[in-house]
PDB file of C-alpha atoms in Angstrom:
ATOM      1  CA  MET A  25       0.062   0.077   0.181  1.00 42.00           C
ATOM      2  CA  LYS A  26       2.900   3.206   0.697  1.00 58.00           C
ATOM      3  CA  LYS A  27       4.508   1.977  -2.096  1.00 53.00           C
ATOM      4  CA  PHE A  28       1.916   2.166  -3.879  1.00 35.00           C
ATOM      5  CA  VAL A  29       1.123   6.028  -2.623  1.00 52.00           C
ATOM      6  CA  PHE A  30       4.360   6.583  -3.552  1.00 48.00           C
ATOM      7  CA  ILE A  31       4.244   6.341  -7.334  1.00 43.00           C
ATOM      8  CA  SER A  32       1.850   8.556  -7.344  1.00 40.00           C
ATOM      9  CA  LEU A  33       3.196  10.838  -5.902  1.00 46.00           C
ATOM     10  CA  THR A  34       6.361  10.672  -8.304  1.00 43.00           C
ATOM     11  CA  ILE A  35       4.101  11.730 -10.774  1.00 39.00           C
ATOM     12  CA  VAL A  36       3.723  14.975  -8.325  1.00 43.00           C
ATOM     13  CA  PHE A  37       7.055  15.393  -7.491  1.00 42.00           C
ATOM     14  CA  VAL A  38       7.626  15.647 -11.770  1.00 42.00           C
ATOM     15  CA  ALA A  39       4.564  18.398 -11.891  1.00 40.00           C
ATOM     16  CA  THR A  40       5.667  20.352  -9.274  1.00 40.00           C
ATOM     17  CA  SER A  41       9.310  21.011  -9.238  1.00 41.00           C
ATOM     18  CA  SER A  42       9.453  23.869 -11.785  1.00 42.00           C
ATOM     19  CA  VAL A  43       7.544  25.850  -8.841  1.00 45.00           C
ATOM     20  CA  ALA A  44       8.893  24.101  -6.125  1.00 43.00           C
ATOM     21  CA  GLN A  45       5.737  26.519  -3.363  1.00 80.00           C
ATOM     22  CA  ASN A  46       4.228  23.577  -1.872  1.00 95.00           C
ATOM     23  CA  ALA A  47       5.520  20.500   0.361  1.00 96.00           C
ATOM     24  CA  ASP A  48       4.316  17.126  -1.599  1.00 96.00           C
ATOM     25  CA  ILE A  49       5.418  15.001   1.936  1.00 97.00           C
ATOM     26  CA  LYS A  50       5.622  16.314   5.571  1.00 98.00           C
ATOM     27  CA  VAL A  51       8.056  13.826   8.125  1.00 98.00           C
ATOM     28  CA  SER A  52       7.219  15.002  11.964  1.00 98.00           C
ATOM     29  CA  TYR A  53      10.661  14.117  13.527  1.00 98.00           C
ATOM     30  CA  ASP A  54      12.252  14.224  17.913  1.00 98.00           C
ATOM     31  CA  ALA A  55      15.617  15.568  17.382  1.00 97.00           C
ATOM     32  CA  TYR A  56      18.220  14.736  20.394  1.00 96.00           C
ATOM     33  CA  PHE A  57      21.097  16.196  21.310  1.00 93.00           C
ATOM     34  CA  GLN A  58      23.335  16.462  24.338  1.00 87.00           C
ATOM     35  CA  ARG A  59      22.429  17.942  27.547  1.00 84.00           C
ATOM     36  CA  VAL A  60      25.009  21.238  27.445  1.00 84.00           C
ATOM     37  CA  ASP A  61      25.392  20.524  31.691  1.00 79.00           C
ATOM     38  CA  ASN A  62      25.500  16.611  31.537  1.00 79.00           C
ATOM     39  CA  GLY A  63      26.767  14.915  28.683  1.00 73.00           C
ATOM     40  CA  LYS A  64      24.797  11.606  29.041  1.00 78.00           C
ATOM     41  CA  ALA A  65      21.624  12.908  29.331  1.00 83.00           C
ATOM     42  CA  TYR A  66      19.586  14.366  26.159  1.00 90.00           C
ATOM     43  CA  GLU A  67      17.212  17.392  25.609  1.00 91.00           C
ATOM     44  CA  LYS A  68      14.896  17.011  22.976  1.00 94.00           C
ATOM     45  CA  ASN A  69      13.097  18.895  20.150  1.00 95.00           C
ATOM     46  CA  GLN A  70      10.306  18.878  18.301  1.00 96.00           C
ATOM     47  CA  TYR A  71      10.842  19.875  14.175  1.00 98.00           C
ATOM     48  CA  VAL A  72       9.502  19.519  11.461  1.00 98.00           C
ATOM     49  CA  LEU A  73      10.307  18.245   6.848  1.00 98.00           C
ATOM     50  CA  LEU A  74       8.268  20.092   4.636  1.00 98.00           C
ATOM     51  CA  ALA A  75       9.619  18.648   1.698  1.00 97.00           C
ATOM     52  CA  ASN A  76       9.478  18.906  -2.448  1.00 94.00           C
ATOM     53  CA  ALA A  77      12.068  17.723  -5.625  1.00 90.00           C
ATOM     54  CA  ALA A  78      13.308  21.030  -5.544  1.00 92.00           C
ATOM     55  CA  GLU A  79      13.459  22.679  -1.762  1.00 95.00           C
ATOM     56  CA  SER A  80      12.596  22.107   1.927  1.00 97.00           C
ATOM     57  CA  LYS A  81      12.356  23.348   5.030  1.00 98.00           C
ATOM     58  CA  PHE A  82      13.112  22.190   8.455  1.00 98.00           C
ATOM     59  CA  TYR A  83      12.072  23.882  11.893  1.00 98.00           C
ATOM     60  CA  SER A  84      10.542  23.379  14.990  1.00 97.00           C
ATOM     61  CA  PRO A  85       6.140  24.005  14.427  1.00 95.00           C
ATOM     62  CA  MET A  86       6.411  25.529  17.970  1.00 94.00           C
ATOM     63  CA  THR A  87       9.321  27.996  17.321  1.00 94.00           C
ATOM     64  CA  GLU A  88       7.613  29.528  14.310  1.00 95.00           C
ATOM     65  CA  TYR A  89       4.442  30.095  15.788  1.00 94.00           C
ATOM     66  CA  ILE A  90       6.723  32.100  18.029  1.00 93.00           C
ATOM     67  CA  ASP A  91       7.893  34.237  15.301  1.00 93.00           C
ATOM     68  CA  SER A  92       5.255  34.491  13.244  1.00 94.00           C
ATOM     69  CA  LEU A  93       3.221  35.841  16.324  1.00 93.00           C
ATOM     70  CA  LYS A  94       6.453  38.607  17.158  1.00 91.00           C
ATOM     71  CA  SER A  95       5.876  39.218  13.288  1.00 91.00           C
ATOM     72  CA  SER A  96       3.268  41.553  13.373  1.00 91.00           C
ATOM     73  CA  PRO A  97       2.095  43.718  16.597  1.00 91.00           C
ATOM     74  CA  LYS A  98      -1.221  42.070  16.706  1.00 93.00           C
ATOM     75  CA  GLY A  99       0.603  38.426  17.197  1.00 91.00           C
ATOM     76  CA  ALA A 100       2.854  39.716  20.292  1.00 89.00           C
ATOM     77  CA  ALA A 101      -0.073  41.669  22.138  1.00 92.00           C
ATOM     78  CA  LYS A 102      -1.341  37.673  21.989  1.00 92.00           C
ATOM     79  CA  LEU A 103       1.981  36.337  23.011  1.00 90.00           C
ATOM     80  CA  LYS A 104       2.381  38.464  25.633  1.00 88.00           C
ATOM     81  CA  ASN A 105      -1.688  38.035  26.725  1.00 90.00           C
ATOM     82  CA  GLN A 106      -0.535  33.715  26.457  1.00 88.00           C
ATOM     83  CA  THR A 107       2.703  33.966  28.807  1.00 86.00           C
ATOM     84  CA  GLY A 108       0.702  36.191  31.021  1.00 85.00           C
ATOM     85  CA  ALA A 109      -2.019  34.344  31.759  1.00 86.00           C
ATOM     86  CA  ALA A 110       0.357  31.402  32.420  1.00 82.00           C
ATOM     87  CA  VAL A 111       2.678  33.676  34.891  1.00 80.00           C
ATOM     88  CA  ASN A 112      -0.758  34.557  36.763  1.00 84.00           C
ATOM     89  CA  ALA A 113      -2.322  31.136  37.065  1.00 83.00           C
ATOM     90  CA  GLY A 114       1.489  29.215  38.242  1.00 82.00           C
ATOM     91  CA  LYS A 115       1.805  27.373  35.081  1.00 80.00           C
ATOM     92  CA  LEU A 116       5.177  28.497  33.439  1.00 74.00           C
ATOM     93  CA  GLU A 117       5.331  24.599  32.184  1.00 75.00           C
ATOM     94  CA  ALA A 118       1.678  26.445  29.785  1.00 80.00           C
ATOM     95  CA  MET A 119       4.592  30.164  28.659  1.00 80.00           C
ATOM     96  CA  PRO A 120       4.667  29.501  24.990  1.00 83.00           C
ATOM     97  CA  GLN A 121       8.503  29.078  24.656  1.00 83.00           C
ATOM     98  CA  ARG A 122      11.097  28.386  21.136  1.00 84.00           C
ATOM     99  CA  ASP A 123      11.636  24.465  20.646  1.00 87.00           C
ATOM    100  CA  GLY A 124      14.681  24.267  18.646  1.00 89.00           C
ATOM    101  CA  SER A 125      16.628  27.258  17.402  1.00 90.00           C
ATOM    102  CA  TYR A 126      17.413  26.527  13.764  1.00 97.00           C
ATOM    103  CA  TYR A 127      15.493  26.657  10.559  1.00 98.00           C
ATOM    104  CA  ILE A 128      17.593  25.150   7.868  1.00 98.00           C
ATOM    105  CA  VAL A 129      16.700  26.020   4.096  1.00 98.00           C
ATOM    106  CA  LYS A 130      17.066  23.618   1.216  1.00 97.00           C
ATOM    107  CA  SER A 131      17.004  25.733  -3.122  1.00 95.00           C
ATOM    108  CA  PHE A 132      18.332  22.312  -5.058  1.00 91.00           C
ATOM    109  CA  LYS A 133      17.207  24.500  -8.281  1.00 90.00           C
ATOM    110  CA  ASP A 134      19.819  27.605  -6.908  1.00 93.00           C
ATOM    111  CA  SER A 135      22.557  25.719  -4.988  1.00 94.00           C
ATOM    112  CA  ASN A 136      22.034  26.754  -1.813  1.00 97.00           C
ATOM    113  CA  MET A 137      21.287  25.401   1.900  1.00 97.00           C
ATOM    114  CA  ARG A 138      20.456  28.798   4.706  1.00 98.00           C
ATOM    115  CA  SER A 139      20.341  28.542   8.103  1.00 98.00           C
ATOM    116  CA  TYR A 140      18.943  30.623  10.567  1.00 98.00           C
ATOM    117  CA  ASP A 141      19.824  30.323  14.042  1.00 97.00           C
ATOM    118  CA  SER A 142      20.803  32.612  17.360  1.00 94.00           C
ATOM    119  CA  THR A 143      23.807  32.926  19.809  1.00 90.00           C
ATOM    120  CA  SER A 144      22.487  34.109  23.134  1.00 80.00           C
ATOM    121  CA  MET A 145      20.271  37.315  22.044  1.00 81.00           C
ATOM    122  CA  GLU A 146      21.938  37.624  18.201  1.00 91.00           C
ATOM    123  CA  LEU A 147      19.825  35.952  15.249  1.00 96.00           C
ATOM    124  CA  PHE A 148      22.284  35.079  12.401  1.00 98.00           C
ATOM    125  CA  TYR A 149      21.774  33.380   8.891  1.00 98.00           C
ATOM    126  CA  TYR A 150      24.689  31.210   6.331  1.00 98.00           C
ATOM    127  CA  ASP A 151      24.607  30.253   3.030  1.00 98.00           C
ATOM    128  CA  GLU A 152      26.548  27.055   2.242  1.00 97.00           C
ATOM    129  CA  SER A 153      26.832  25.367  -0.836  1.00 93.00           C
ATOM    130  CA  PRO A 154      23.885  22.038  -0.183  1.00 88.00           C
ATOM    131  CA  ASP A 155      26.676  19.409  -1.412  1.00 85.00           C
ATOM    132  CA  GLY A 156      28.920  18.890   1.143  1.00 84.00           C
ATOM    133  CA  TRP A 157      27.637  15.137   2.049  1.00 95.00           C
ATOM    134  CA  GLU A 158      29.217  12.684   0.278  1.00 96.00           C
ATOM    135  CA  TRP A 159      28.045   9.615   1.256  1.00 98.00           C
ATOM    136  CA  GLU A 160      29.578   5.186   1.414  1.00 98.00           C
ATOM    137  CA  ILE A 161      25.937   2.524   1.288  1.00 98.00           C
ATOM    138  CA  SER A 162      25.773  -0.086   2.347  1.00 97.00           C
ATOM    139  CA  ASN A 163      24.222  -3.548   2.041  1.00 97.00           C
ATOM    140  CA  SER A 164      22.373  -3.011   5.579  1.00 97.00           C
ATOM    141  CA  THR A 165      18.574  -2.586   5.504  1.00 98.00           C
ATOM    142  CA  ARG A 166      15.555  -2.034   8.179  1.00 97.00           C
ATOM    143  CA  THR A 167      12.556  -0.797   8.454  1.00 97.00           C
ATOM    144  CA  VAL A 168      11.602   2.473   9.149  1.00 97.00           C
ATOM    145  CA  LEU A 169       7.886   3.757   9.680  1.00 97.00           C
ATOM    146  CA  GLY A 170       6.779   1.058   7.842  1.00 96.00           C
ATOM    147  CA  TYR A 171       9.604   1.422   4.469  1.00 97.00           C
ATOM    148  CA  GLU A 172      12.539  -0.259   3.991  1.00 97.00           C
ATOM    149  CA  CYS A 173      15.366   1.706   4.412  1.00 98.00           C
ATOM    150  CA  ILE A 174      19.081   1.159   3.673  1.00 98.00           C
ATOM    151  CA  LYS A 175      22.553   2.051   5.488  1.00 98.00           C
ATOM    152  CA  ALA A 176      24.345   5.041   4.261  1.00 98.00           C
ATOM    153  CA  VAL A 177      27.150   6.056   6.530  1.00 98.00           C
ATOM    154  CA  SER A 178      29.441   9.926   5.596  1.00 97.00           C
ATOM    155  CA  ASP A 179      31.164  12.342   7.379  1.00 97.00           C
ATOM    156  CA  TYR A 180      30.372  16.002   8.073  1.00 97.00           C
ATOM    157  CA  HIS A 181      31.345  18.317   9.514  1.00 97.00           C
ATOM    158  CA  GLY A 182      33.481  16.662  12.088  1.00 96.00           C
ATOM    159  CA  ARG A 183      31.375  13.876  12.924  1.00 97.00           C
ATOM    160  CA  LYS A 184      30.359  10.594  11.619  1.00 97.00           C
ATOM    161  CA  TRP A 185      26.808  10.404  10.310  1.00 98.00           C
ATOM    162  CA  GLU A 186      24.828   7.219  10.200  1.00 98.00           C
ATOM    163  CA  ALA A 187      21.831   8.061   7.918  1.00 98.00           C
ATOM    164  CA  TRP A 188      19.012   5.565   6.856  1.00 98.00           C
ATOM    165  CA  PHE A 189      16.798   6.318   3.691  1.00 98.00           C
ATOM    166  CA  SER A 190      14.467   5.083   1.812  1.00 98.00           C
ATOM    167  CA  PRO A 191      14.138   4.186  -2.471  1.00 97.00           C
ATOM    168  CA  GLU A 192      10.692   4.218  -2.204  1.00 95.00           C
ATOM    169  CA  ILE A 193      10.673   7.568  -0.553  1.00 95.00           C
ATOM    170  CA  PRO A 194      11.820   9.499  -4.551  1.00 93.00           C
ATOM    171  CA  ILE A 195      12.586  12.509  -2.472  1.00 95.00           C
ATOM    172  CA  PRO A 196      16.984  13.085  -1.885  1.00 95.00           C
ATOM    173  CA  ASN A 197      16.328  14.859   1.166  1.00 97.00           C
ATOM    174  CA  GLY A 198      16.133  14.458   5.447  1.00 98.00           C
ATOM    175  CA  PRO A 199      15.983  16.646   8.692  1.00 98.00           C
ATOM    176  CA  TRP A 200      18.260  19.212   9.254  1.00 98.00           C
ATOM    177  CA  LYS A 201      21.005  19.554   6.699  1.00 98.00           C
ATOM    178  CA  LEU A 202      21.473  15.880   5.589  1.00 98.00           C
ATOM    179  CA  HIS A 203      20.533  15.275   1.902  1.00 97.00           C
ATOM    180  CA  GLY A 204      22.221  13.658  -1.391  1.00 96.00           C
ATOM    181  CA  LEU A 205      20.870  10.034  -0.834  1.00 97.00           C
ATOM    182  CA  PRO A 206      18.475   8.535  -3.896  1.00 96.00           C
ATOM    183  CA  GLY A 207      15.232   8.632  -2.043  1.00 97.00           C
ATOM    184  CA  LEU A 208      14.632  10.384   1.490  1.00 98.00           C
ATOM    185  CA  ILE A 209      16.671  10.026   4.700  1.00 98.00           C
ATOM    186  CA  LEU A 210      13.667   9.196   7.518  1.00 98.00           C
ATOM    187  CA  GLU A 211      16.153   8.329  10.690  1.00 98.00           C
ATOM    188  CA  ALA A 212      20.040   9.575  11.018  1.00 98.00           C
ATOM    189  CA  SER A 213      22.033   9.650  14.497  1.00 98.00           C
ATOM    190  CA  ALA A 214      25.560  11.316  14.873  1.00 97.00           C
ATOM    191  CA  ASP A 215      28.891   9.333  16.903  1.00 92.00           C
ATOM    192  CA  GLY A 216      26.753   6.596  18.433  1.00 87.00           C
ATOM    193  CA  GLY A 217      23.740   9.653  18.879  1.00 91.00           C
ATOM    194  CA  LYS A 218      25.407  12.619  20.265  1.00 92.00           C
ATOM    195  CA  TYR A 219      22.949  13.465  17.672  1.00 96.00           C
ATOM    196  CA  SER A 220      19.696  11.929  16.177  1.00 97.00           C
ATOM    197  CA  PHE A 221      16.912  12.917  14.299  1.00 98.00           C
ATOM    198  CA  ILE A 222      14.718  10.135  14.581  1.00 98.00           C
ATOM    199  CA  PRO A 223      10.875  10.168  12.914  1.00 98.00           C
ATOM    200  CA  THR A 224       7.425   9.735  14.162  1.00 98.00           C
ATOM    201  CA  GLY A 225       5.396  10.210  11.150  1.00 97.00           C
ATOM    202  CA  LEU A 226       4.892  10.351   7.339  1.00 97.00           C
ATOM    203  CA  GLU A 227       2.192  12.182   5.127  1.00 97.00           C
ATOM    204  CA  GLN A 228       1.910  13.542   1.906  1.00 95.00           C
ATOM    205  CA  THR A 229       0.658  16.938   1.878  1.00 96.00           C
ATOM    206  CA  SER A 230       0.201  20.523  -0.121  1.00 95.00           C
ATOM    207  CA  LYS A 231       1.178  22.709   2.553  1.00 95.00           C
ATOM    208  CA  PRO A 232       2.982  25.581   1.935  1.00 96.00           C
ATOM    209  CA  ILE A 233       6.940  26.220   2.422  1.00 96.00           C
ATOM    210  CA  ARG A 234       6.900  29.249   3.714  1.00 94.00           C
ATOM    211  CA  PRO A 235       9.737  31.824   4.455  1.00 95.00           C
ATOM    212  CA  VAL A 236      11.526  32.314   7.980  1.00 96.00           C
ATOM    213  CA  PHE A 237       8.722  34.865   9.786  1.00 95.00           C
ATOM    214  CA  ASN A 238      11.711  38.006  10.645  1.00 94.00           C
ATOM    215  CA  ALA A 239      13.617  36.967   8.161  1.00 96.00           C
ATOM    216  CA  ASP A 240      15.293  40.588   8.160  1.00 95.00           C
ATOM    217  CA  ALA A 241      16.165  40.255  11.682  1.00 95.00           C
ATOM    218  CA  TYR A 242      18.986  38.159  10.811  1.00 97.00           C
ATOM    219  CA  GLU A 243      21.823  39.440   9.944  1.00 98.00           C
ATOM    220  CA  LYS A 244      24.187  37.719   7.348  1.00 98.00           C
ATOM    221  CA  THR A 245      27.732  35.764   8.462  1.00 98.00           C
ATOM    222  CA  ASP A 246      29.088  32.620   7.049  1.00 98.00           C
ATOM    223  CA  ARG A 247      28.784  29.092   8.968  1.00 98.00           C
ATOM    224  CA  LEU A 248      32.180  29.160  11.268  1.00 98.00           C
ATOM    225  CA  SER A 249      31.799  32.831  12.456  1.00 97.00           C
ATOM    226  CA  PHE A 250      28.754  31.340  13.188  1.00 97.00           C
ATOM    227  CA  LEU A 251      29.992  28.381  15.322  1.00 97.00           C
ATOM    228  CA  LYS A 252      32.901  29.903  16.834  1.00 96.00           C
ATOM    229  CA  ALA A 253      30.032  32.597  18.402  1.00 93.00           C
ATOM    230  CA  LYS A 254      28.386  29.979  18.826  1.00 93.00           C
ATOM    231  CA  SER A 255      30.953  28.222  20.806  1.00 92.00           C
ATOM    232  CA  SER A 256      31.840  31.043  23.041  1.00 88.00           C
ATOM    233  CA  TYR A 257      27.813  31.604  24.575  1.00 85.00           C
ATOM    234  CA  ILE A 258      27.732  28.392  25.856  1.00 85.00           C
ATOM    235  CA  ASN A 259      31.686  28.356  26.824  1.00 82.00           C
ATOM    236  CA  ASN A 260      30.754  31.624  28.580  1.00 75.00           C
ATOM    237  CA  PRO A 261      27.236  32.314  28.729  1.00 66.00           C
ATOM    238  CA  ALA A 262      26.895  35.070  31.885  1.00 57.00           C
ATOM    239  CA  GLY A 263      30.133  37.175  30.527  1.00 58.00           C
ATOM    240  CA  MET A 264      27.572  37.241  26.547  1.00 57.00           C
ATOM    241  CA  ILE A 265      24.800  38.284  29.063  1.00 57.00           C
ATOM    242  CA  ASN A 266      26.527  40.763  30.810  1.00 55.00           C
ATOM    243  CA  ALA A 267      28.566  42.210  27.525  1.00 57.00           C
ATOM    244  CA  GLN A 268      24.453  43.053  26.146  1.00 54.00           C
ATOM    245  CA  LEU A 269      22.070  44.170  28.911  1.00 53.00           C
ATOM    246  CA  GLY A 270      25.253  45.526  30.854  1.00 57.00           C
ATOM    247  CA  VAL A 271      24.336  43.324  33.669  1.00 58.00           C
ATOM    248  CA  THR A 272      26.307  41.169  36.434  1.00 60.00           C
ATOM    249  CA  ILE A 273      25.402  37.979  37.022  1.00 57.00           C
ATOM    250  CA  PRO A 274      26.222  37.007  41.285  1.00 60.00           C
ATOM    251  CA  ARG A 275      28.339  34.582  40.534  1.00 60.00           C
ATOM    252  CA  GLU A 276      26.592  31.379  42.311  1.00 59.00           C
ATOM    253  CA  VAL A 277      23.845  32.116  40.306  1.00 53.00           C
ATOM    254  CA  GLN A 278      26.035  31.392  36.987  1.00 52.00           C
ATOM    255  CA  GLU A 279      27.752  28.696  38.863  1.00 53.00           C
ATOM    256  CA  ARG A 280      24.058  26.594  39.083  1.00 53.00           C
ATOM    257  CA  MET A 281      22.581  27.699  35.692  1.00 54.00           C
ATOM    258  CA  PHE A 282      25.320  27.983  33.822  1.00 57.00           C
ATOM    259  CA  LYS A 283      27.033  24.336  33.912  1.00 63.00           C
ATOM    260  CA  LYS A 284      29.133  22.852  31.107  1.00 67.00           C
ATOM    261  CA  ASP A 285      30.032  19.149  30.074  1.00 72.00           C
ATOM    262  CA  SER A 286      33.172  18.854  29.218  1.00 79.00           C
ATOM    263  CA  SER A 287      32.104  16.198  26.857  1.00 82.00           C
ATOM    264  CA  PHE A 288      29.715  19.337  25.058  1.00 87.00           C
ATOM    265  CA  ASP A 289      29.880  19.998  21.678  1.00 92.00           C
ATOM    266  CA  LEU A 290      28.008  21.291  18.571  1.00 94.00           C
ATOM    267  CA  ILE A 291      26.515  19.298  16.131  1.00 96.00           C
ATOM    268  CA  GLU A 292      28.921  20.742  13.780  1.00 97.00           C
ATOM    269  CA  THR A 293      32.344  20.633  15.221  1.00 96.00           C
ATOM    270  CA  ASP A 294      35.045  21.676  12.964  1.00 96.00           C
ATOM    271  CA  TYR A 295      35.142  25.261  13.915  1.00 96.00           C
ATOM    272  CA  HIS A 296      37.883  24.478  16.280  1.00 94.00           C
TER     273      HIS A 296
END
């Protein structure tokens, strides 16, 4: 049944690849990464991949929702009211909060991959070529979400990645920056799971691939400069906050709030 669905979907890919306005497929992922303060524990964000044959966007729906509210005075007021209501009710867990900081937008027709991300309170974007993946495809297979997948491995920007892709789904794309295999990457992990993307759902869709909200607020940089800035903030968050806000965070508060495990590092490590 699933093969039949994606045979039909292939026709849609061909018909819409030149337009590249709406997605043909939506994949939901749990994105796991090491905690900054405990290298043996993991945090989780929920991301979505919207993709067609020509372009894609990988993003957190909750983060996009908050950014969409911030993009208009009416939305900003709504966000303020929601936050205030949660605080007044003593339900801090109900406060609208960003779930993951980055957007990855791929445009294969333009041979470009753009990352939008933040470090401390600053927003940045950078462009890079989507041609950096060199995959070695193995003979190993397994089933993911009901689809037969093939294992492939690659070294990318300092980490060794293992990916499982399905030729039954003819989109050479995947979560985060992963792509370049003859089928959709459904599952992937780096260095034994220090970073991983686990699929939780997959469906056909005609959902539009919208531009990133407030894109003009992001300052242009390059990949390595951004990673160095992000690493500097993680290593000394209190110092960055002190400098940006003109405040002094007491040392005992710094030690309690800003612990960093020595084994933690960013998803890309070649900035060192």
